[in-house]
mmCIF file of C-alpha atoms in Angstrom:
data_model
loop_
_atom_site.group_PDB
_atom_site.id
_atom_site.type_symbol
_atom_site.label_atom_id
_atom_site.label_comp_id
_atom_site.label_asym_id
_atom_site.label_seq_id
_atom_site.Cartn_x
_atom_site.Cartn_y
_atom_site.Cartn_z
ATOM 1 C CA MET A 608 -109.018 -87.540 113.877
ATOM 2 C CA LEU A 609 -109.445 -86.311 110.080
ATOM 3 C CA LEU A 610 -112.073 -87.259 107.928
ATOM 4 C CA PRO A 611 -114.234 -86.015 104.663
ATOM 5 C CA LEU A 612 -117.586 -85.617 104.661
ATOM 6 C CA GLY A 613 -118.532 -84.960 101.141
ATOM 7 C CA THR A 614 -119.888 -81.712 99.521
ATOM 8 C CA ASP A 615 -121.950 -79.271 101.094
ATOM 9 C CA SER A 616 -124.875 -77.221 99.320
ATOM 10 C CA ARG A 617 -122.693 -75.140 98.018
ATOM 11 C CA GLY A 618 -120.746 -77.544 96.142
ATOM 12 C CA LYS A 619 -117.666 -77.369 98.382
ATOM 13 C CA GLN A 620 -115.507 -80.332 100.216
ATOM 14 C CA LYS A 621 -115.997 -80.350 103.484
ATOM 15 C CA TYR A 622 -114.721 -82.201 106.507
ATOM 16 C CA ILE A 623 -114.938 -83.350 110.288
ATOM 17 C CA PHE A 624 -112.329 -82.385 112.879
ATOM 18 C CA MET A 625 -112.803 -85.083 116.161
ATOM 19 C CA ILE A 626 -111.167 -84.649 119.208
ATOM 20 C CA ASN A 627 -111.415 -86.585 122.824
ATOM 21 C CA PRO A 628 -109.858 -84.585 125.725
ATOM 22 C CA HIS A 629 -110.012 -85.326 129.170
ATOM 23 C CA GLU A 630 -111.547 -81.733 130.215
ATOM 24 C CA LYS A 631 -114.609 -79.555 128.562
ATOM 25 C CA PRO A 632 -113.344 -76.441 126.674
ATOM 26 C CA GLU A 633 -113.979 -73.626 128.850
ATOM 27 C CA HIS A 634 -116.114 -72.226 126.156
ATOM 28 C CA VAL A 635 -118.437 -74.795 125.608
ATOM 29 C CA PRO A 636 -121.721 -74.220 127.840
ATOM 30 C CA PRO A 637 -122.827 -74.948 130.179
ATOM 31 C CA ALA A 638 -119.947 -72.730 131.456
ATOM 32 C CA ASN A 639 -120.152 -74.097 135.014
ATOM 33 C CA ASP A 640 -118.804 -77.427 134.016
ATOM 34 C CA VAL A 641 -115.523 -77.939 134.933
ATOM 35 C CA GLN A 642 -115.678 -81.043 135.783
ATOM 36 C CA ARG A 643 -113.230 -84.061 133.938
ATOM 37 C CA ASP A 644 -114.985 -84.961 130.488
ATOM 38 C CA VAL A 645 -113.872 -87.126 127.954
ATOM 39 C CA GLU A 646 -116.746 -86.815 125.626
ATOM 40 C CA VAL A 647 -116.066 -86.184 121.657
ATOM 41 C CA PHE A 648 -116.334 -82.637 120.198
ATOM 42 C CA TYR A 649 -116.053 -82.082 116.508
ATOM 43 C CA TRP A 650 -115.777 -79.403 113.609
ATOM 44 C CA ILE A 651 -117.152 -78.800 110.586
ATOM 45 C CA GLY A 652 -114.592 -77.168 108.111
ATOM 46 C CA THR A 653 -112.618 -77.201 105.420
ATOM 47 C CA TRP A 654 -108.905 -78.386 104.934
ATOM 48 C CA ASP A 655 -106.309 -76.273 103.340
ATOM 49 C CA ARG A 656 -103.910 -79.145 101.525
ATOM 50 C CA ALA A 657 -101.241 -76.844 100.409
ATOM 51 C CA ASN A 658 -100.711 -75.696 104.200
ATOM 52 C CA PHE A 659 -101.678 -78.900 106.050
ATOM 53 C CA LYS A 660 -104.703 -76.889 107.712
ATOM 54 C CA PHE A 661 -108.013 -77.220 109.030
ATOM 55 C CA ILE A 662 -110.076 -74.562 108.977
ATOM 56 C CA PRO A 663 -113.220 -74.674 110.877
ATOM 57 C CA ASP A 664 -116.866 -73.219 109.980
ATOM 58 C CA GLN A 665 -117.044 -71.982 113.618
ATOM 59 C CA GLU A 666 -114.770 -71.472 116.506
ATOM 60 C CA ALA A 667 -117.005 -73.345 119.008
ATOM 61 C CA PRO A 668 -117.061 -76.984 118.695
ATOM 62 C CA SER A 669 -120.353 -79.776 118.754
ATOM 63 C CA LYS A 670 -121.236 -82.443 121.012
ATOM 64 C CA MET A 671 -120.722 -85.685 118.890
ATOM 65 C CA ASP A 672 -122.664 -87.102 121.426
ATOM 66 C CA VAL A 673 -125.491 -86.059 124.019
ATOM 67 C CA GLY A 674 -125.189 -89.783 126.484
ATOM 68 C CA ASP A 675 -122.604 -87.407 128.556
ATOM 69 C CA GLY A 676 -119.122 -89.824 128.202
ATOM 70 C CA TYR A 677 -120.543 -92.761 127.238
ATOM 71 C CA LEU A 678 -118.983 -92.835 123.244
ATOM 72 C CA THR A 679 -115.457 -91.749 123.597
ATOM 73 C CA ALA A 680 -111.953 -92.544 121.383
ATOM 74 C CA GLU A 681 -113.652 -92.292 117.755
ATOM 75 C CA SER A 682 -111.607 -94.337 115.061
ATOM 76 C CA GLY A 683 -112.724 -94.291 111.535
ATOM 77 C CA LEU A 684 -111.698 -94.729 107.596
ATOM 78 C CA VAL A 685 -113.558 -94.201 104.372
ATOM 79 C CA THR A 686 -114.671 -97.039 102.874
ATOM 80 C CA PRO A 687 -114.300 -98.218 99.106
ATOM 81 C CA ASP A 688 -117.167 -97.284 97.969
ATOM 82 C CA GLY A 689 -117.027 -93.433 99.863
ATOM 83 C CA ARG A 690 -118.781 -93.473 103.493
ATOM 84 C CA THR A 691 -117.529 -92.136 105.779
ATOM 85 C CA VAL A 692 -117.842 -94.238 109.165
ATOM 86 C CA VAL A 693 -117.131 -93.885 112.751
ATOM 87 C CA PHE A 694 -117.278 -96.354 116.021
ATOM 88 C CA SER A 695 -116.329 -95.669 119.311
ATOM 89 C CA MET A 696 -115.483 -97.625 122.266
ATOM 90 C CA VAL A 697 -118.519 -97.166 124.952
ATOM 91 C CA GLN A 698 -117.515 -96.430 128.674
ATOM 92 C CA ASN A 699 -119.428 -98.075 131.311
ATOM 93 C CA VAL A 700 -119.669 -97.007 134.827
ATOM 94 C CA ARG A 701 -118.219 -100.413 136.970
ATOM 95 C CA THR A 702 -115.825 -99.670 139.293
ATOM 96 C CA PRO A 703 -111.832 -100.601 138.388
ATOM 97 C CA GLN A 704 -112.095 -103.446 140.704
ATOM 98 C CA ALA A 705 -115.468 -104.801 139.090
ATOM 99 C CA GLU A 706 -113.828 -104.635 135.720
ATOM 100 C CA TYR A 707 -111.075 -106.637 137.325
ATOM 101 C CA GLN A 708 -112.878 -108.903 139.029
ATOM 102 C CA SER A 709 -115.211 -109.731 135.159
ATOM 103 C CA GLY A 710 -112.022 -109.661 133.103
ATOM 104 C CA TRP A 711 -113.304 -106.555 130.765
ATOM 105 C CA ALA A 712 -113.984 -103.470 130.345
ATOM 106 C CA HIS A 713 -115.940 -101.569 127.760
ATOM 107 C CA ASN A 714 -117.297 -102.153 124.704
ATOM 108 C CA LEU A 715 -117.531 -101.153 121.164
ATOM 109 C CA ALA A 716 -120.641 -98.928 119.545
ATOM 110 C CA LEU A 717 -122.180 -99.782 116.320
ATOM 111 C CA PRO A 718 -120.529 -98.412 113.448
ATOM 112 C CA VAL A 719 -122.499 -95.045 112.322
ATOM 113 C CA SER A 720 -121.672 -93.542 108.691
ATOM 114 C CA LEU A 721 -120.943 -89.386 108.475
ATOM 115 C CA SER A 722 -122.096 -87.128 106.342
ATOM 116 C CA LEU A 723 -123.968 -83.605 105.431
ATOM 117 C CA ASP A 724 -127.740 -83.109 105.707
ATOM 118 C CA LYS A 725 -129.298 -80.719 103.525
ATOM 119 C CA HIS A 726 -128.633 -78.326 106.049
ATOM 120 C CA ASP A 727 -125.169 -78.633 105.743
ATOM 121 C CA LYS A 728 -125.213 -80.219 109.409
ATOM 122 C CA LEU A 729 -123.846 -83.136 110.742
ATOM 123 C CA HIS A 730 -125.799 -86.400 109.779
ATOM 124 C CA ILE A 731 -125.105 -89.807 111.589
ATOM 125 C CA GLN A 732 -126.743 -92.810 110.676
ATOM 126 C CA PRO A 733 -126.040 -96.404 111.653
ATOM 127 C CA ILE A 734 -124.290 -98.271 108.348
ATOM 128 C CA LYS A 735 -126.405 -99.816 106.395
ATOM 129 C CA GLU A 736 -124.765 -103.402 106.348
ATOM 130 C CA LEU A 737 -126.355 -103.701 109.811
ATOM 131 C CA GLN A 738 -129.632 -104.384 108.013
ATOM 132 C CA SER A 739 -128.672 -107.565 107.356
ATOM 133 C CA LEU A 740 -129.014 -108.568 111.064
ATOM 134 C CA ARG A 741 -132.613 -108.016 110.953
ATOM 135 C CA GLY A 742 -135.213 -110.937 111.716
ATOM 136 C CA LYS A 743 -138.801 -111.327 111.790
ATOM 137 C CA LYS A 744 -140.773 -107.639 111.721
ATOM 138 C CA ARG A 745 -142.761 -107.327 114.404
ATOM 139 C CA VAL A 746 -144.818 -104.277 113.555
ATOM 140 C CA ASP A 747 -144.878 -101.486 110.845
ATOM 141 C CA PHE A 748 -147.531 -98.518 110.853
ATOM 142 C CA SER A 749 -148.059 -95.627 109.852
ATOM 143 C CA ASN A 750 -149.713 -91.813 110.459
ATOM 144 C CA LYS A 751 -151.265 -92.938 114.048
ATOM 145 C CA ASN A 752 -151.582 -90.792 116.928
ATOM 146 C CA LEU A 753 -149.890 -91.477 120.236
ATOM 147 C CA ALA A 754 -152.690 -93.873 121.596
ATOM 148 C CA SER A 755 -153.071 -95.590 118.653
ATOM 149 C CA ALA A 756 -149.418 -96.096 118.419
ATOM 150 C CA ASN A 757 -149.038 -97.729 122.026
ATOM 151 C CA GLN A 758 -151.966 -99.830 121.057
ATOM 152 C CA LEU A 759 -150.323 -101.559 118.151
ATOM 153 C CA ILE A 760 -146.843 -101.791 119.989
ATOM 154 C CA GLN A 761 -148.002 -102.845 123.437
ATOM 155 C CA ASN A 762 -147.577 -106.507 122.985
ATOM 156 C CA VAL A 763 -143.600 -105.862 120.937
ATOM 157 C CA LYS A 764 -141.366 -107.461 123.849
ATOM 158 C CA GLY A 765 -137.546 -108.305 123.852
ATOM 159 C CA ASP A 766 -134.008 -107.494 124.342
ATOM 160 C CA MET A 767 -132.946 -107.176 120.592
ATOM 161 C CA LEU A 768 -134.848 -104.980 118.811
ATOM 162 C CA GLU A 769 -134.033 -102.429 116.168
ATOM 163 C CA ILE A 770 -136.630 -99.610 116.171
ATOM 164 C CA VAL A 771 -136.709 -96.766 113.494
ATOM 165 C CA ILE A 772 -139.512 -94.291 114.346
ATOM 166 C CA GLU A 773 -140.327 -90.923 112.719
ATOM 167 C CA ILE A 774 -142.413 -88.307 114.750
ATOM 168 C CA GLY A 775 -144.093 -85.649 113.816
ATOM 169 C CA PRO A 776 -144.465 -83.253 116.404
ATOM 170 C CA ARG A 777 -146.802 -80.439 115.439
ATOM 171 C CA GLU A 778 -147.108 -78.382 118.534
ATOM 172 C CA ALA A 779 -145.055 -80.501 120.899
ATOM 173 C CA LYS A 780 -141.913 -78.871 121.709
ATOM 174 C CA LYS A 781 -140.303 -82.314 123.401
ATOM 175 C CA PHE A 782 -141.014 -85.981 122.430
ATOM 176 C CA GLY A 783 -139.477 -89.213 122.729
ATOM 177 C CA LEU A 784 -139.925 -93.291 123.232
ATOM 178 C CA LYS A 785 -139.587 -95.267 126.558
ATOM 179 C CA VAL A 786 -138.478 -98.996 126.476
ATOM 180 C CA ARG A 787 -138.011 -101.728 128.761
ATOM 181 C CA LEU A 788 -141.283 -100.774 130.192
ATOM 182 C CA ARG A 789 -142.710 -102.634 132.945
ATOM 183 C CA LYS A 790 -145.715 -101.970 135.180
ATOM 184 C CA LYS A 791 -143.851 -102.880 138.465
ATOM 185 C CA ALA A 792 -140.899 -101.704 137.191
ATOM 186 C CA LYS A 793 -139.015 -98.978 138.974
ATOM 187 C CA LYS A 794 -136.467 -98.398 136.472
ATOM 188 C CA ARG A 795 -137.180 -97.409 132.653
ATOM 189 C CA ARG A 796 -135.090 -96.019 129.699
ATOM 190 C CA SER A 797 -136.341 -92.871 127.694
ATOM 191 C CA PHE A 798 -134.963 -91.652 124.521
ATOM 192 C CA THR A 799 -135.969 -88.271 124.067
ATOM 193 C CA THR A 800 -135.143 -85.153 122.301
ATOM 194 C CA THR A 801 -136.365 -81.155 122.072
ATOM 195 C CA ARG A 802 -136.704 -79.075 118.928
ATOM 196 C CA ARG A 803 -133.801 -77.090 119.996
ATOM 197 C CA THR A 804 -131.281 -79.136 122.304
ATOM 198 C CA GLY A 805 -131.612 -82.373 121.611
ATOM 199 C CA LEU A 806 -131.275 -82.871 124.805
ATOM 200 C CA SER A 807 -132.661 -85.608 127.145
ATOM 201 C CA MET A 808 -136.385 -84.886 128.382
ATOM 202 C CA TRP A 809 -139.367 -86.583 128.002
ATOM 203 C CA ILE A 810 -142.819 -85.239 127.096
ATOM 204 C CA VAL A 811 -146.227 -86.925 125.496
ATOM 205 C CA PRO A 812 -146.472 -85.092 122.542
ATOM 206 C CA ARG A 813 -151.016 -85.063 122.328
ATOM 207 C CA ALA A 814 -151.463 -84.843 118.758
ATOM 208 C CA ALA A 815 -148.086 -86.321 117.135
ATOM 209 C CA LEU A 816 -148.475 -88.708 113.858
ATOM 210 C CA ILE A 817 -146.291 -91.334 114.305
ATOM 211 C CA ARG A 818 -144.602 -94.180 111.765
ATOM 212 C CA MET A 819 -142.398 -96.919 113.673
ATOM 213 C CA CYS A 820 -141.041 -100.123 112.332
ATOM 214 C CA VAL A 821 -139.836 -102.658 115.045
ATOM 215 C CA TRP A 822 -137.654 -105.925 113.851
ATOM 216 C CA THR A 823 -135.788 -108.418 116.594
ATOM 217 C CA ALA A 824 -131.933 -106.888 116.115
ATOM 218 C CA PHE A 825 -130.834 -110.382 115.244
ATOM 219 C CA LYS A 826 -131.871 -113.429 112.836
ATOM 220 C CA GLU A 827 -133.473 -115.984 115.159
ATOM 221 C CA ASP A 828 -131.823 -118.664 113.215
ATOM 222 C CA MET A 829 -128.340 -117.090 113.852
#
């Protein structure tokens, strides 16, 4: 799939080319991973309209999502106001028998808007229309350290929450957020990143400053 991304910092029109192969290209790390892979890869580059040819800025592709094959089968469009919007299919991990017995398989992810950031890298964000689903704001604070932030969100609970968080990591090399956390729970979800790779890791940033807003994901009267 080929879609426009807008102009880069030099004023040149850029495009994104996305593919969804069933096997990871050999030159994409890690080299020892040769198993079947249904993740989405992309290149950013230019479109030669005269010769109908896409020219990538670099040879190796990048991953659209680092969730290990959960978001696939990208479809996209350009909205009337000029935004490039993409949505994905969310793979599940059930057996074919479980899918047959339940009567359904997979789901659709929330649509996202694609653009270029100030460094000419891919910028992904939820479409602005999703803000209309926000309900009551549960918490809103700025410039808090980890201990203060945890104190302010200790009573925030729910299965459908929108969390907007901005972390100033300072010296921390890895940082993130744990959700669905119970004192006696054996399982919990972690959303984490690193400065360098963006892979799923977790560490408590001792000196980080945190800004956070949390809304219920859907209006209470809906």
